[in-house]
Amino acid sequence: MSNSNKSQGTQAIILGIGDELLRGDYADLNSSLLARTLLQHGWTVLEIRVVPDDLHTLADAMADAGKRADLVISTGGLGPTDDDLTRHAAARAGGCELGFQEGAWQMVLDWYGKSDRTPPESNRRQALVPEGATPLHNPSGTAPGLRMELGRATLFCLPGPPREVGPMVELELKPWLGLHGPEGQFLHTSRVYLASLSESQFADEAGALLERHAHALVGVTAQAGRLAVTITARAATPEQAKGSAEAIQAQFLERFASHVYSTTEPTLEKVLGLKLIERGISVTVAESCTLGLVAAALGGVSGISKVLSETYCTYSNGAKTRRLGVDTAMLEQHGAVSEPVAQAMALGAAREASARLSVAITGLAGPDGGTEAKPVGLVCFACALDGQVVAVESKRFAPAGRAAIRAWATNRALHLLLLALGAPA
Amino acid sequence: MSNSNKSQGTQAIILGIGDELLRGDYADLNSSLLARTLLQHGWTVLEIRVVPDDLHTLADAMADAGKRADLVISTGGLGPTDDDLTRHAAARAGGCELGFQEGAWQMVLDWYGKSDRTPPESNRRQALVPEGATPLHNPSGTAPGLRMELGRATLFCLPGPPREVGPMVELELKPWLGLHGPEGQFLHTSRVYLASLSESQFADEAGALLERHAHALVGVTAQAGRLAVTITARAATPEQAKGSAEAIQAQFLERFASHVYSTTEPTLEKVLGLKLIERGISVTVAESCTLGLVAAALGGVSGISKVLSETYCTYSNGAKTRRLGVDTAMLEQHGAVSEPVAQAMALGAAREASARLSVAITGLAGPDGGTEAKPVGLVCFACALDGQVVAVESKRFAPAGRAAIRAWATNRALHLLLLALGAPA
């Protein structure tokens, strides 16, 4: 039965090596790249472990990983200096000798040869290879990688710099994964991207949906009102895995219909921008409290200039009147943070930019300026299409700080524009 | 001797919790923040370990860490959904009961109360606390943290979102570290923040400065032309550590004088914004390729509305002419991405907004639209003060993608505004 040995041969451990990671000089970007790559190939990552440049600790961590997993991938510690100990640790963990290898040395010579240089003496260290290990070509740096057997596992040792790891994942790791993937164990991941929803609202609504599925893993990550739901199903055939993941996905699509903005593209502004470009609908934005954030999100979409000519960042009342034609009497009567002003801003921006679609955002991002009637976190929105206001609303976001309120308001504004375009993704 | 027991009681293990980290959805940013914080307080991080949302594995990892370290800090798994298992694992690892605690529930109620809401039922899970543990106030989110004794260690459980972890590190972790730090081993950290410099330019210039210091650790992190240099010195007394760190800091300040924007505040736009507010200098921005990014950066500074009335996001040539008065003949002759147009945009924006200071950005962020004469990555800037152009330049950023080019251009524009104000920080 394929399920009975499902954990046979597809469990991986990732080791990040280097004092600089334990000092927090850098976030460990290599491990997330490796984790994504492994997931795509049907492997389960048991653990990511970051360990120091210490021979004993490193050899122990490798030997331990070699007992628990079928694949161990390390990054870092292959440089030419004395604190680069990965080769030595791999030899010690594998109980074998470390020796100078001509093949690995040739790789180092080739790297230097590309720019007509000869390697310094310290680089000879990079040609040390544990007995029986295969050196791996590194197209972007001096340090060759290594592949060897260790315990029940295969060990890959890759260099530390992320710009060297990326190409080696493509050239060395992925081909190996293609030949050593899980047998009779297939994974399929389906996704649902939601907007205008907090993680707790999602949890309340989704409760039963999250528990029901024995053969699927449902993960949720949240960011300022955007949620990414990942459904990973396992099955004995690719078709079954796909069917299982998509059946659960369909339940989420139904339950959260008005919040769904994509099943493939995580970036809300990209979904929106591409739809605007595809339909040739011109767009503009009038921003007060989000000053520039909605414009900047749209500006990140390649080709948006086809449908976007200009947007408005109007902080002061004077700018709202001068640029967007908001009536001064209205500003006095209702205040800048009000639904009538949001509507006037949306209509004024569309008129000024000759745009079919527009959104306006005016609110209190704080930390100062709130009152009992209009507290920090209150944001008014309006959306206009072809000269008509099609949505107007006030939201009261949690007072989680200026940056959080602006981020929430930005995502809500982008979602309102998308909703104004009709049918969900 | 104070040095003889320096590693007594100062060893820490960091646990990152969450399937999303093992899937590689995100890099583990919390762990690097925690590692930096611990280093600054004289602690040694033995290991960073990322583990899945699995009760058994999680409890084992916690119990194991509690045997090997004096301090264990976890992030993640405190949310309201069923895959949030940190509280349960901490109770199991500690061999104690998990119970609903009114104090923790009050924290959840307070969070919702701030915005006149009541928590959904699923949030009651966040008030579960292992027997004997102390709930920790989370000022930026629903989930209270936890602190409890576990084996020989103290265990801190913090939430997962980095924007919630940062404030809790300040409010809960640092005060605790201040009371439980190493004895007789003092650290002092000095910083230098630089703009308009790549990491390799920095490394080339700083070479000798980076190597010379035996008792200090110099770390550098780079982001789109901004660099944070951290100098951490160790010594037997606080005064010696401070003197040593500051002496090295002074060398960096001298070597990189024209790039330094602060020694205390990492955020360039905050340094700029506070200076503008303090001096009462009105400011505006005319953006083409950065569309909204410079405005959004300034808009993040509390109180900026005192000196900022409006800014301009002018993508099309028409908008540049209509909004900023850029001559159509000039646009035809030089093209939109040119120094004359940048100057006209900066002067026009200042005039329209009645602002004393302005910056304009016009460039090619790509991926399409480049030519041999004007390749993707070319960005023209101009800065005007009191009706005079005070800086004009063309930069050719590496074609590292639309987002990278826009981010570099944004930081350069902010730096030009700061330079226009005169004397460095």
PDB file of N, CA, C and O in Angstrom, chain A residues 271-298:
ATOM      1  N   VAL A 271      -3.280  41.145  -9.422  1.00  0.00           N
ATOM      2  CA  VAL A 271      -4.558  40.638  -9.934  1.00  0.00           C
ATOM      3  C   VAL A 271      -5.380  41.799 -10.483  1.00  0.00           C
ATOM      4  O   VAL A 271      -5.916  41.752 -11.597  1.00  0.00           O
ATOM      5  N   LEU A 272      -5.462  42.860  -9.671  1.00  0.00           N
ATOM      6  CA  LEU A 272      -6.229  44.042 -10.070  1.00  0.00           C
ATOM      7  C   LEU A 272      -5.628  44.699 -11.307  1.00  0.00           C
ATOM      8  O   LEU A 272      -6.331  44.978 -12.291  1.00  0.00           O
ATOM      9  N   GLY A 273      -4.321  44.952 -11.262  1.00  0.00           N
ATOM     10  CA  GLY A 273      -3.654  45.667 -12.350  1.00  0.00           C
ATOM     11  C   GLY A 273      -3.782  44.927 -13.674  1.00  0.00           C
ATOM     12  O   GLY A 273      -4.090  45.533 -14.713  1.00  0.00           O
ATOM     13  N   LEU A 274      -3.575  43.621 -13.646  1.00  0.00           N
ATOM     14  CA  LEU A 274      -3.650  42.855 -14.892  1.00  0.00           C
ATOM     15  C   LEU A 274      -5.067  42.867 -15.464  1.00  0.00           C
ATOM     16  O   LEU A 274      -5.260  42.938 -16.669  1.00  0.00           O
ATOM     17  N   LYS A 275      -6.058  42.827 -14.567  1.00  0.00           N
ATOM     18  CA  LYS A 275      -7.446  42.878 -15.033  1.00  0.00           C
ATOM     19  C   LYS A 275      -7.756  44.241 -15.664  1.00  0.00           C
ATOM     20  O   LYS A 275      -8.420  44.321 -16.703  1.00  0.00           O
ATOM     21  N   LEU A 276      -7.256  45.310 -15.046  1.00  0.00           N
ATOM     22  CA  LEU A 276      -7.470  46.645 -15.604  1.00  0.00           C
ATOM     23  C   LEU A 276      -6.828  46.766 -16.985  1.00  0.00           C
ATOM     24  O   LEU A 276      -7.424  47.303 -17.927  1.00  0.00           O
ATOM     25  N   ILE A 277      -5.589  46.252 -17.092  1.00  0.00           N
ATOM     26  CA  ILE A 277      -4.869  46.343 -18.368  1.00  0.00           C
ATOM     27  C   ILE A 277      -5.592  45.515 -19.435  1.00  0.00           C
ATOM     28  O   ILE A 277      -5.828  45.968 -20.552  1.00  0.00           O
ATOM     29  N   GLU A 278      -5.986  44.297 -19.034  1.00  0.00           N
ATOM     30  CA  GLU A 278      -6.650  43.394 -19.973  1.00  0.00           C
ATOM     31  C   GLU A 278      -7.939  44.014 -20.511  1.00  0.00           C
ATOM     32  O   GLU A 278      -8.228  43.937 -21.702  1.00  0.00           O
ATOM     33  N   ARG A 279      -8.699  44.657 -19.605  1.00  0.00           N
ATOM     34  CA  ARG A 279      -9.973  45.227 -20.045  1.00  0.00           C
ATOM     35  C   ARG A 279      -9.826  46.666 -20.541  1.00  0.00           C
ATOM     36  O   ARG A 279     -10.816  47.282 -20.953  1.00  0.00           O
ATOM     37  N   GLY A 280      -8.627  47.219 -20.401  1.00  0.00           N
ATOM     38  CA  GLY A 280      -8.414  48.594 -20.856  1.00  0.00           C
ATOM     39  C   GLY A 280      -9.217  49.617 -20.069  1.00  0.00           C
ATOM     40  O   GLY A 280      -9.704  50.601 -20.615  1.00  0.00           O
ATOM     41  N   ILE A 281      -9.365  49.384 -18.766  1.00  0.00           N
ATOM     42  CA  ILE A 281     -10.136  50.326 -17.933  1.00  0.00           C
ATOM     43  C   ILE A 281      -9.175  51.274 -17.220  1.00  0.00           C
ATOM     44  O   ILE A 281      -8.332  50.842 -16.426  1.00  0.00           O
ATOM     45  N   SER A 282      -9.297  52.567 -17.510  1.00  0.00           N
ATOM     46  CA  SER A 282      -8.390  53.548 -16.900  1.00  0.00           C
ATOM     47  C   SER A 282      -8.731  53.738 -15.434  1.00  0.00           C
ATOM     48  O   SER A 282      -9.891  53.654 -15.021  1.00  0.00           O
ATOM     49  N   VAL A 283      -7.710  54.003 -14.630  1.00  0.00           N
ATOM     50  CA  VAL A 283      -7.891  54.018 -13.179  1.00  0.00           C
ATOM     51  C   VAL A 283      -7.118  55.169 -12.563  1.00  0.00           C
ATOM     52  O   VAL A 283      -6.095  55.602 -13.104  1.00  0.00           O
ATOM     53  N   THR A 284      -7.623  55.665 -11.438  1.00  0.00           N
ATOM     54  CA  THR A 284      -6.847  56.620 -10.661  1.00  0.00           C
ATOM     55  C   THR A 284      -7.173  56.454  -9.180  1.00  0.00           C
ATOM     56  O   THR A 284      -8.072  55.691  -8.818  1.00  0.00           O
ATOM     57  N   VAL A 285      -6.437  57.162  -8.342  1.00  0.00           N
ATOM     58  CA  VAL A 285      -6.569  57.013  -6.898  1.00  0.00           C
ATOM     59  C   VAL A 285      -6.461  58.395  -6.261  1.00  0.00           C
ATOM     60  O   VAL A 285      -5.655  59.213  -6.702  1.00  0.00           O
ATOM     61  N   ALA A 286      -7.285  58.646  -5.246  1.00  0.00           N
ATOM     62  CA  ALA A 286      -7.153  59.872  -4.448  1.00  0.00           C
ATOM     63  C   ALA A 286      -6.875  59.456  -3.010  1.00  0.00           C
ATOM     64  O   ALA A 286      -7.715  58.831  -2.371  1.00  0.00           O
ATOM     65  N   GLU A 287      -5.672  59.759  -2.541  1.00  0.00           N
ATOM     66  CA  GLU A 287      -5.260  59.245  -1.237  1.00  0.00           C
ATOM     67  C   GLU A 287      -5.019  60.356  -0.235  1.00  0.00           C
ATOM     68  O   GLU A 287      -4.346  61.341  -0.542  1.00  0.00           O
ATOM     69  N   SER A 288      -5.547  60.163   0.968  1.00  0.00           N
ATOM     70  CA  SER A 288      -5.156  61.036   2.058  1.00  0.00           C
ATOM     71  C   SER A 288      -4.314  60.226   3.049  1.00  0.00           C
ATOM     72  O   SER A 288      -3.099  60.210   2.928  1.00  0.00           O
ATOM     73  N   CYS A 289      -4.911  59.470   3.951  1.00  0.00           N
ATOM     74  CA  CYS A 289      -4.098  58.819   4.989  1.00  0.00           C
ATOM     75  C   CYS A 289      -3.131  57.763   4.443  1.00  0.00           C
ATOM     76  O   CYS A 289      -2.100  57.491   5.033  1.00  0.00           O
ATOM     77  N   THR A 290      -3.470  57.150   3.314  1.00  0.00           N
ATOM     78  CA  THR A 290      -2.557  56.152   2.744  1.00  0.00           C
ATOM     79  C   THR A 290      -1.481  56.807   1.870  1.00  0.00           C
ATOM     80  O   THR A 290      -0.620  56.094   1.338  1.00  0.00           O
ATOM     81  N   LEU A 291      -1.541  58.105   1.735  1.00  0.00           N
ATOM     82  CA  LEU A 291      -0.616  58.915   0.910  1.00  0.00           C
ATOM     83  C   LEU A 291       0.410  58.104   0.114  1.00  0.00           C
ATOM     84  O   LEU A 291       1.506  57.816   0.605  1.00  0.00           O
ATOM     85  N   GLY A 292       0.060  57.742  -1.089  1.00  0.00           N
ATOM     86  CA  GLY A 292       1.035  57.103  -1.982  1.00  0.00           C
ATOM     87  C   GLY A 292       1.043  55.595  -1.947  1.00  0.00           C
ATOM     88  O   GLY A 292       1.566  54.964  -2.869  1.00  0.00           O
ATOM     89  N   LEU A 293       0.489  54.974  -0.907  1.00  0.00           N
ATOM     90  CA  LEU A 293       0.615  53.513  -0.804  1.00  0.00           C
ATOM     91  C   LEU A 293      -0.187  52.775  -1.869  1.00  0.00           C
ATOM     92  O   LEU A 293       0.285  51.778  -2.426  1.00  0.00           O
ATOM     93  N   VAL A 294      -1.393  53.264  -2.167  1.00  0.00           N
ATOM     94  CA  VAL A 294      -2.204  52.589  -3.189  1.00  0.00           C
ATOM     95  C   VAL A 294      -1.578  52.821  -4.562  1.00  0.00           C
ATOM     96  O   VAL A 294      -1.456  51.899  -5.377  1.00  0.00           O
ATOM     97  N   ALA A 295      -1.132  54.055  -4.802  1.00  0.00           N
ATOM     98  CA  ALA A 295      -0.439  54.359  -6.062  1.00  0.00           C
ATOM     99  C   ALA A 295       0.797  53.481  -6.204  1.00  0.00           C
ATOM    100  O   ALA A 295       1.052  52.901  -7.264  1.00  0.00           O
ATOM    101  N   ALA A 296       1.575  53.363  -5.127  1.00  0.00           N
ATOM    102  CA  ALA A 296       2.821  52.591  -5.185  1.00  0.00           C
ATOM    103  C   ALA A 296       2.534  51.117  -5.465  1.00  0.00           C
ATOM    104  O   ALA A 296       3.268  50.468  -6.213  1.00  0.00           O
ATOM    105  N   ALA A 297       1.451  50.591  -4.895  1.00  0.00           N
ATOM    106  CA  ALA A 297       1.097  49.190  -5.143  1.00  0.00           C
ATOM    107  C   ALA A 297       0.766  49.000  -6.625  1.00  0.00           C
ATOM    108  O   ALA A 297       1.287  48.091  -7.274  1.00  0.00           O
ATOM    109  N   LEU A 298      -0.069  49.878  -7.173  1.00  0.00           N
ATOM    110  CA  LEU A 298      -0.404  49.770  -8.598  1.00  0.00           C
ATOM    111  C   LEU A 298       0.827  50.002  -9.467  1.00  0.00           C
ATOM    112  O   LEU A 298       1.012  49.344 -10.491  1.00  0.00           O
TER     113      LEU A 298
END
